[in-house]
Amino acid sequence: MRSPDSYWLETGPGWAGNGAALPRRTGVCVLGAGVMGSALAYWLARAGLRPLVLERNPGPAMGSSGRNAGRLIQGGNAQHALAIEEFGHAEALAIYRATLVNRDLVREVAARERLEATRFPTAELDLTACRDEALELERTAEALRADGMAADWLDLPAARGVFGTDLPDTLLGGLYRPDQDSVHPVAYVRGMAAAAARGGAEFACGITVTSVEPASGGGWLVTTDAGRVAADQVVVALNAWTPRLLPELAPVITPVRGQVVQTAPVPFRIPQWGLDRGLLYGGQARDGSLLIGGLRNTVPGRDEGIDPPEDGNTPAFSPDLADRLADALPALLPRATGVPVVRAWSGVMAFTPDRCPLVGAWPGVDGLWVLAAFNGSGMPYSQVMPEQLAERIRGGRGDGIPSVFDPARFL
Ligand SMILES: Cc1cc2nc3c(=O)[nH]c(=O)nc-3n(C[C@H](O)[C@H](O)[C@H](O)COP(=O)(O)OP(=O)(O)OC[C@H]3O[C@@H](n4cnc5c(N)ncnc54)[C@H](O)[C@@H]3O)c2cc1C
């Protein structure tokens, strides 16, 4: 049942585009070829720059970007009504709108780069069995509608109608949001990286970066296990590994292990779903197999604050957690009873205290940028944050980045 690699890595396209030798100088050096580093390279290349991407794996999307659940859901990490309370209405709206721009960019890039097969449309249903959460979700539906977004609170019979299959009587209903996407993340990221390479970006894979320091004559010196590169600007897009190069972020970024299990294909389709404030979540791959992840709350201290492996992509796998996830599925979805679980995999997420990512300039210096810590939900920002950061790197405003994402808030 268990495999060391994810379904996406096993079924996605290979990567033959690397091989760039390490140059002595570059304009923009992007560290990490996950979805963030690859998309940033894409947008920089579209603007006519020739960024250099350094990645320690043999190809892009071998870190968390190739090990997630492929859900691309609009909205930030907090439900909209709670985000309004926490950040104020203007910022909460800026976060939600950024993810709507992201949706449009994902579709635009998929069409332009012939990546349509990497994406398919779905919906999101955030279910609950808890009265307090039901009230939060109802308030979120109202707040979203007041802001012009499509969202509804559905009682259980209506939720069952949308789900297209039975749901247990213990549930009260759910927040329904149509017009979402699901992706094959490895095909999506590698397709975008290949488009970036065609546009002039260079991917030097199999190279581990060990430090970034200011160069004596200005700019930055990037030291790797294959030599040094001088760069005018450096972007650190290293997910939970970011503090290894920027230790000031160690108190800010908490590495968290996530796991997903996958069933054999089923003959029915369901929307993406969340339960228990997203602590259990699921989706479905194009082949019909069900994905279920989460439950990291069930054993305190087991998955949060782990040490991400120095030279590997996944933390030690928990068979116990995989079993719990497999057991949770038929309890939620009786039609999945008896459907075999065929795979399970893990990856590392990077959490911040306010559950917002770090996107923007390192304060007080020129030419050092951070694009990291997407708190378990990077796909909703996977075009818009790289595209807006590329604009800032080129000296533009990039004002589609919500101000609450500014790394300076912690530094
Ligand atoms: C189990 C699981 C399920 C998830 N499900 C979803 C989901 O359904 N939807 C969603 O939106 N998000 C999900 N996420 C989160 C999502 O995967 C991340 O937000 C996203 O992949 C982050 O992208 P990234 O580019 O920042 O990180 P990564 O993809 O991890 O990229 C960082 C890259 O940096 C490289 N690197 C690290 N150190 C060095 C170094 N020293 N030198 C050179 N290279 C280095 C790594 O090899 C890696 O390729 C999930 C995560 C996990 C673990």
Coordinates of C-alpha atoms and ligand atoms in Angstrom, one line a residue:
M1 CA 0.0 0.0 0.0
R2 CA 2.7 2.5 0.8
S3 CA 5.1 4.0 -1.7
P4 CA 8.0 6.3 -1.1
D5 CA 6.9 8.7 -3.8
S6 CA 3.6 10.4 -4.5
Y7 CA 1.2 9.4 -7.2
W8 CA 2.0 12.7 -8.9
L9 CA 5.7 11.9 -9.0
E10 CA 5.0 8.5 -10.3
T11 CA 2.6 9.5 -13.0
G12 CA 3.9 13.0 -13.9
P13 CA 6.2 13.9 -16.7
G14 CA 9.9 13.5 -16.2
W15 CA 12.3 16.4 -16.3
A16 CA 15.0 16.6 -18.9
G17 CA 15.4 20.4 -19.0
N18 CA 18.1 20.8 -16.4
G19 CA 21.8 20.7 -17.0
A20 CA 22.5 24.4 -16.8
A21 CA 26.1 24.7 -15.6
L22 CA 26.6 27.1 -12.7
P23 CA 27.5 30.5 -14.1
R24 CA 29.8 32.9 -12.2
R25 CA 27.2 35.7 -12.4
T26 CA 23.5 36.1 -12.8
G27 CA 20.9 38.8 -12.5
V28 CA 18.2 37.1 -10.5
C29 CA 19.0 33.8 -8.7
V30 CA 15.9 31.8 -7.5
L31 CA 16.6 29.3 -4.8
G32 CA 14.2 26.3 -5.0
A33 CA 12.3 24.8 -7.9
G34 CA 9.0 24.0 -6.2
V35 CA 5.8 25.5 -7.5
M36 CA 6.9 28.9 -6.2
G37 CA 10.4 29.1 -7.6
S38 CA 9.3 27.6 -10.9
A39 CA 6.4 30.0 -11.3
L40 CA 8.6 32.9 -10.4
A41 CA 11.1 31.8 -13.0
Y42 CA 8.2 31.7 -15.5
W43 CA 7.0 35.2 -14.8
L44 CA 10.6 36.6 -14.8
A45 CA 11.3 34.9 -18.1
R46 CA 8.1 36.3 -19.6
A47 CA 9.3 39.8 -18.6
G48 CA 12.5 39.2 -20.6
L49 CA 14.8 38.3 -17.7
R50 CA 17.0 35.1 -17.6
P51 CA 16.7 33.9 -14.0
L52 CA 18.9 31.2 -12.7
V53 CA 17.0 28.6 -10.6
L54 CA 19.1 26.4 -8.2
E55 CA 17.4 23.2 -7.0
R56 CA 19.0 20.4 -5.1
N57 CA 16.8 17.7 -6.5
P58 CA 17.3 16.3 -10.1
G59 CA 14.2 18.3 -11.2
P60 CA 11.4 20.7 -10.2
A61 CA 8.4 19.6 -8.0
M62 CA 10.2 17.0 -6.0
G63 CA 9.7 18.8 -2.7
S64 CA 6.2 19.5 -1.2
S65 CA 5.0 20.7 -4.6
G66 CA 5.0 17.1 -5.8
R67 CA 3.6 15.6 -2.6
N68 CA 0.4 17.5 -1.9
A69 CA -3.2 16.7 -2.6
G70 CA -3.5 18.9 -5.7
R71 CA -6.3 21.0 -4.3
L72 CA -6.4 24.6 -5.6
I73 CA -9.0 26.3 -3.5
Q74 CA -9.6 30.0 -3.4
G75 CA -9.3 32.0 -0.2
G76 CA -6.6 32.3 2.5
N77 CA -5.9 29.9 5.3
A78 CA -8.7 31.3 7.5
Q79 CA -12.3 31.3 6.4
H80 CA -13.3 34.7 5.1
A81 CA -15.4 35.8 8.1
L82 CA -12.5 34.9 10.5
A83 CA -10.0 36.6 8.2
I84 CA -12.0 39.8 8.4
E85 CA -12.0 39.6 12.2
E86 CA -8.2 38.9 12.3
F87 CA -6.9 41.2 9.5
G88 CA -9.7 43.7 8.9
H89 CA -12.0 43.8 5.9
A90 CA -9.6 45.4 3.4
E91 CA -6.8 42.9 4.0
A92 CA -9.1 39.9 4.1
L93 CA -10.6 41.0 0.8
A94 CA -7.1 41.6 -0.6
I95 CA -6.2 38.0 0.3
Y96 CA -9.4 36.5 -1.2
R97 CA -9.1 38.6 -4.3
A98 CA -5.5 37.6 -4.8
T99 CA -6.6 34.0 -5.0
L100 CA -9.3 34.9 -7.5
V101 CA -6.6 36.5 -9.7
N102 CA -4.6 33.4 -9.1
R103 CA -7.5 31.2 -10.4
D104 CA -7.6 33.3 -13.6
L105 CA -3.8 33.2 -14.0
V106 CA -3.7 29.4 -13.6
R107 CA -6.3 29.0 -16.3
E108 CA -4.5 31.6 -18.6
V109 CA -1.1 29.9 -18.1
A110 CA -2.6 26.5 -18.6
A111 CA -4.2 27.6 -21.9
R112 CA -1.1 29.5 -23.2
E113 CA 1.4 26.8 -22.3
R114 CA -0.8 23.8 -23.3
L115 CA -1.1 22.6 -19.7
E116 CA -4.9 22.1 -19.8
A117 CA -4.5 18.4 -19.1
T118 CA -2.8 19.2 -15.7
R119 CA -6.0 20.9 -14.3
F120 CA -9.7 20.1 -14.0
P121 CA -12.6 22.0 -12.6
T122 CA -14.2 21.1 -9.3
A123 CA -16.0 22.7 -6.3
E124 CA -15.2 23.0 -2.6
L125 CA -17.5 21.9 0.2
D126 CA -16.3 22.6 3.8
L127 CA -18.3 20.3 6.0
T128 CA -18.9 20.3 9.7
A129 CA -20.5 18.3 12.5
C130 CA -19.9 21.1 15.0
R131 CA -22.4 23.9 15.8
D132 CA -19.8 26.6 16.3
E133 CA -18.1 25.8 13.1
A134 CA -21.4 25.7 11.3
L135 CA -22.0 29.3 12.5
E136 CA -18.6 30.4 11.3
L137 CA -19.2 28.8 7.9
E138 CA -22.6 30.5 7.6
R139 CA -21.1 33.8 8.5
T140 CA -18.4 33.2 5.9
A141 CA -21.0 32.4 3.2
E142 CA -22.7 35.7 4.0
A143 CA -19.4 37.7 4.1
L144 CA -18.3 36.2 0.8
R145 CA -21.6 37.0 -0.9
A146 CA -21.5 40.5 0.5
D147 CA -18.1 40.8 -1.2
G148 CA -19.4 39.5 -4.5
M149 CA -18.1 36.0 -4.3
A150 CA -20.1 32.8 -5.0
A151 CA -20.7 30.9 -1.8
D152 CA -23.6 29.3 0.0
W153 CA -24.2 27.5 3.3
L154 CA -25.8 24.2 2.5
D155 CA -27.8 22.2 5.0
L156 CA -27.2 18.4 5.1
P157 CA -29.7 17.4 2.4
A158 CA -28.4 20.1 0.1
A159 CA -24.8 19.2 0.8
R160 CA -25.6 15.6 0.0
G161 CA -27.0 16.8 -3.3
V162 CA -23.8 18.6 -4.2
F163 CA -21.6 15.8 -2.9
G164 CA -23.4 13.4 -5.2
T165 CA -23.2 10.6 -2.7
D166 CA -24.2 9.9 0.9
L167 CA -22.8 11.8 3.8
P168 CA -23.3 10.7 7.5
D169 CA -26.2 12.0 9.5
T170 CA -23.8 13.5 12.1
L171 CA -22.9 16.4 9.7
L172 CA -24.8 19.6 9.9
G173 CA -24.0 20.9 6.4
G174 CA -21.2 22.8 4.7
L175 CA -19.9 25.9 3.0
Y176 CA -20.1 25.4 -0.8
R177 CA -18.0 27.3 -3.2
P178 CA -18.2 26.5 -6.9
D179 CA -15.6 27.2 -9.6
Q180 CA -12.5 25.8 -8.0
D181 CA -9.6 23.8 -9.6
S182 CA -7.7 20.7 -9.0
V183 CA -4.3 20.1 -10.5
H184 CA -1.8 17.3 -11.1
P185 CA 0.9 19.3 -9.3
V186 CA 3.9 17.6 -10.8
A187 CA 2.6 18.1 -14.4
Y188 CA 1.6 21.6 -13.5
V189 CA 4.9 22.7 -12.0
R190 CA 7.1 20.9 -14.5
G191 CA 5.0 22.2 -17.4
M192 CA 5.5 25.7 -16.1
A193 CA 9.2 25.2 -15.5
A194 CA 9.6 23.9 -19.0
A195 CA 7.8 27.0 -20.3
A196 CA 10.1 29.2 -18.2
A197 CA 13.2 27.4 -19.6
R198 CA 11.8 27.9 -23.2
G199 CA 11.5 31.6 -22.2
G200 CA 15.1 31.9 -21.1
A201 CA 15.2 30.7 -17.5
E202 CA 18.0 28.4 -16.6
F203 CA 17.4 25.5 -14.2
A204 CA 20.5 24.2 -12.5
C205 CA 19.3 21.1 -10.7
G206 CA 21.2 18.7 -8.4
I207 CA 22.8 21.7 -6.7
T208 CA 22.5 22.4 -3.0
V209 CA 22.7 26.0 -1.8
T210 CA 24.6 26.3 1.4
S211 CA 24.6 30.1 2.1
V212 CA 23.6 33.5 0.8
E213 CA 25.7 36.5 1.9
P214 CA 26.0 40.1 0.8
A215 CA 28.9 40.5 -1.7
S216 CA 31.5 43.0 -0.9
G217 CA 30.9 45.1 -4.1
G218 CA 27.1 44.9 -3.8
G219 CA 24.7 42.2 -4.7
W220 CA 24.8 38.7 -3.3
L221 CA 27.1 35.7 -3.2
V222 CA 25.3 32.4 -3.4
T223 CA 27.4 29.5 -2.2
T224 CA 26.6 26.0 -3.4
D225 CA 28.1 22.5 -3.3
A226 CA 29.1 23.1 -6.9
G227 CA 30.7 26.5 -6.5
R228 CA 29.7 30.2 -6.1
V229 CA 27.4 32.5 -8.1
A230 CA 27.3 36.3 -7.8
A231 CA 23.7 37.6 -8.2
D232 CA 22.2 41.0 -8.3
Q233 CA 19.1 39.7 -6.6
V234 CA 18.3 36.5 -4.8
V235 CA 14.8 35.0 -4.1
V236 CA 14.6 32.4 -1.3
A237 CA 11.7 30.0 -2.2
L238 CA 12.7 27.0 0.0
N239 CA 9.5 26.3 1.8
A240 CA 10.3 24.8 5.3
W241 CA 14.0 24.7 4.4
T242 CA 14.1 28.5 4.2
P243 CA 15.5 29.0 7.8
R244 CA 18.6 26.9 6.9
L245 CA 19.7 29.9 4.7
L246 CA 17.9 32.6 6.6
P247 CA 18.2 31.6 10.3
E248 CA 16.3 34.8 11.4
L249 CA 13.2 33.0 10.1
A250 CA 13.7 29.9 12.4
P251 CA 11.4 31.3 15.1
V252 CA 8.8 32.3 12.4
I253 CA 8.6 29.1 10.3
T254 CA 7.3 25.9 11.9
P255 CA 7.9 22.9 9.7
V256 CA 4.9 20.5 9.8
R257 CA 4.6 17.1 8.3
G258 CA 1.6 16.4 6.1
Q259 CA 0.4 13.0 4.8
V260 CA -2.0 11.9 2.1
V261 CA -3.5 8.6 1.3
Q262 CA -4.9 7.6 -2.0
T263 CA -7.6 5.0 -2.9
A264 CA -8.1 3.0 -6.1
P265 CA -10.3 4.9 -8.6
V266 CA -14.0 5.0 -7.7
P267 CA -16.9 5.2 -10.2
F268 CA -18.4 8.4 -8.8
R269 CA -17.1 12.0 -8.6
I270 CA -17.1 14.3 -5.6
P271 CA -16.0 17.9 -5.0
Q272 CA -13.0 18.7 -2.9
W273 CA -13.9 18.8 0.7
G274 CA -12.7 19.8 4.1
L275 CA -13.9 18.8 7.6
D276 CA -13.2 20.0 11.1
R277 CA -11.7 23.4 10.0
G278 CA -9.7 21.7 7.3
L279 CA -7.9 19.3 9.7
L280 CA -9.2 16.5 7.5
Y281 CA -9.5 17.2 3.8
G282 CA -9.8 15.4 0.5
G283 CA -10.1 15.6 -3.2
Q284 CA -10.1 13.4 -6.2
A285 CA -7.5 12.8 -9.0
R286 CA -8.5 12.8 -12.6
D287 CA -8.4 9.0 -12.7
G288 CA -11.2 8.9 -10.0
S289 CA -9.0 7.9 -7.1
L290 CA -9.8 9.6 -3.8
L291 CA -7.2 11.5 -1.8
I292 CA -7.5 12.2 1.9
G293 CA -5.1 14.1 4.1
G294 CA -4.7 15.8 7.4
L295 CA -5.5 14.5 10.9
R296 CA -2.2 16.0 12.2
N297 CA -4.1 17.2 15.2
T298 CA -4.8 13.7 16.5
V299 CA -1.5 13.2 18.2
P300 CA -0.2 16.5 19.6
G301 CA 3.5 17.2 18.9
R302 CA 3.9 14.4 16.4
D303 CA 3.8 16.4 13.2
E304 CA 4.5 20.0 14.1
G305 CA 8.0 21.3 14.6
I306 CA 9.7 18.4 12.8
D307 CA 13.2 18.8 11.5
P308 CA 12.8 18.8 7.7
P309 CA 15.4 16.3 6.3
E310 CA 18.6 18.1 5.2
D311 CA 19.0 16.0 2.0
G312 CA 15.6 14.5 1.5
N313 CA 12.1 15.6 0.6
T314 CA 9.9 13.8 3.0
P315 CA 10.0 13.4 6.8
A316 CA 9.8 10.0 8.3
F317 CA 6.4 8.5 7.3
S318 CA 3.9 7.6 9.9
P319 CA 2.1 4.3 9.1
D320 CA -0.2 4.9 12.1
L321 CA -1.3 8.2 10.6
A322 CA -1.8 6.6 7.2
D323 CA -4.0 4.0 8.8
R324 CA -6.1 6.6 10.6
L325 CA -6.6 8.5 7.3
A326 CA -7.6 5.3 5.6
D327 CA -10.1 4.6 8.4
A328 CA -11.6 8.1 8.3
L329 CA -12.7 7.8 4.7
P330 CA -15.6 5.3 4.9
A331 CA -16.8 7.1 8.1
L332 CA -17.3 10.2 6.0
L333 CA -18.1 8.6 2.7
P334 CA -20.0 5.4 3.1
R335 CA -19.8 4.7 -0.6
A336 CA -16.0 4.4 -0.2
T337 CA -16.3 1.5 2.2
G338 CA -14.1 -1.4 1.0
V339 CA -12.4 0.7 -1.7
P340 CA -8.7 -0.2 -1.3
V341 CA -6.1 2.4 -0.2
V342 CA -3.2 1.9 -2.6
R343 CA -0.7 4.6 -1.7
A344 CA 0.3 7.0 1.0
W345 CA 3.0 9.7 1.1
S346 CA 4.3 12.6 3.2
G347 CA 5.7 16.0 2.7
V348 CA 6.8 19.1 4.7
M349 CA 4.7 22.3 5.0
A350 CA 5.9 25.6 6.5
F351 CA 3.6 27.3 9.0
T352 CA 3.8 30.9 10.3
P353 CA 2.1 32.2 13.5
D354 CA -0.5 34.2 11.6
R355 CA -0.9 31.5 8.9
C356 CA 0.0 34.0 6.2
P357 CA 2.9 33.4 3.8
L358 CA 6.1 35.4 3.6
V359 CA 6.2 37.3 0.3
G360 CA 8.3 40.3 -0.3
A361 CA 11.6 42.0 0.3
W362 CA 14.0 41.2 3.2
P363 CA 13.8 44.5 5.1
G364 CA 16.8 46.9 5.2
V365 CA 18.8 45.4 2.3
D366 CA 18.6 45.6 -1.5
G367 CA 17.9 42.6 -3.7
L368 CA 17.0 39.8 -1.2
W369 CA 13.5 38.5 -1.4
V370 CA 11.4 35.7 0.3
L371 CA 8.7 33.6 -1.3
A372 CA 7.9 30.9 1.3
A373 CA 5.8 29.5 4.1
F374 CA 2.5 28.9 2.4
N375 CA 1.0 27.3 5.5
G376 CA -0.2 24.1 3.9
S377 CA -2.0 25.8 1.0
G378 CA 0.3 27.1 -1.7
M379 CA -1.6 26.3 -4.8
P380 CA -4.1 29.2 -4.4
Y381 CA -1.2 31.6 -4.6
S382 CA 1.0 29.6 -7.1
Q383 CA 0.7 32.2 -9.9
V384 CA -0.3 35.4 -8.4
M385 CA 2.4 35.7 -5.7
P386 CA 5.3 34.8 -8.1
E387 CA 3.8 37.1 -10.8
Q388 CA 3.5 40.0 -8.4
L389 CA 6.9 39.4 -6.8
A390 CA 8.4 39.3 -10.3
E391 CA 6.9 42.7 -10.9
R392 CA 8.5 44.0 -7.7
I393 CA 11.9 42.5 -8.6
R394 CA 11.7 44.4 -11.8
G395 CA 11.1 47.6 -9.9
G396 CA 7.3 47.7 -10.2
R397 CA 4.7 48.0 -7.5
G398 CA 3.5 44.4 -7.2
D399 CA 0.6 45.7 -5.1
G400 CA -1.4 42.5 -5.5
I401 CA 0.6 41.1 -2.6
P402 CA -1.5 41.7 0.6
S403 CA 0.5 43.8 3.0
V404 CA 0.0 41.1 5.8
F405 CA 2.3 38.8 3.7
D406 CA 5.2 41.2 4.1
P407 CA 8.2 39.3 5.7
A408 CA 9.1 42.5 7.6
R409 CA 6.1 41.9 10.0
F410 CA 8.3 39.3 11.8
L411 CA 11.8 40.7 11.3
Ligands
LIG1 C1 0.9 16.3 2.4 C2 0.7 17.6 1.8 C3 -0.6 18.0 1.2 C4 -0.7 19.3 0.7 N1 -1.9 19.5 0.1 C5 -2.1 20.7 -0.5 C6 -3.2 21.0 -1.4 O1 -4.0 20.1 -1.6 N2 -3.3 22.3 -1.9 C7 -2.4 23.2 -1.6 O2 -2.6 24.4 -2.1 N3 -1.3 23.0 -0.9 C8 -1.1 21.8 -0.4 N4 0.0 21.5 0.3 C9 1.0 22.6 0.5 C10 1.8 22.8 -0.8 O3 2.4 21.6 -1.2 C11 2.9 23.8 -0.6 O4 2.3 25.0 -0.1 C12 3.7 24.2 -1.8 O5 4.1 23.0 -2.5 C13 4.9 25.0 -1.4 O6 5.7 25.2 -2.6 P1 7.2 25.7 -2.5 O7 7.7 25.9 -3.8 O8 7.2 26.8 -1.5 O9 7.9 24.5 -1.7 P2 8.6 23.1 -2.3 O10 7.8 22.5 -3.4 O11 8.9 22.3 -1.1 O12 9.9 23.7 -3.0 C14 11.1 24.1 -2.2 C15 12.2 23.5 -3.0 O13 13.4 23.9 -2.4 C16 14.4 22.9 -2.6 N5 15.5 23.1 -1.6 C17 15.4 23.1 -0.3 N6 16.6 23.3 0.3 C18 17.5 23.6 -0.8 C19 18.8 24.0 -0.9 N7 19.6 24.2 0.2 N8 19.4 24.2 -2.1 C20 18.6 24.0 -3.2 N9 17.3 23.6 -3.2 C21 16.7 23.4 -2.0 C22 13.6 21.7 -2.4 O14 14.2 20.5 -2.9 C23 12.3 22.0 -3.0 O15 12.2 21.6 -4.4 C24 0.3 20.2 0.9 C25 1.5 19.9 1.4 C26 1.7 18.6 1.9 C27 3.0 18.3 2.5

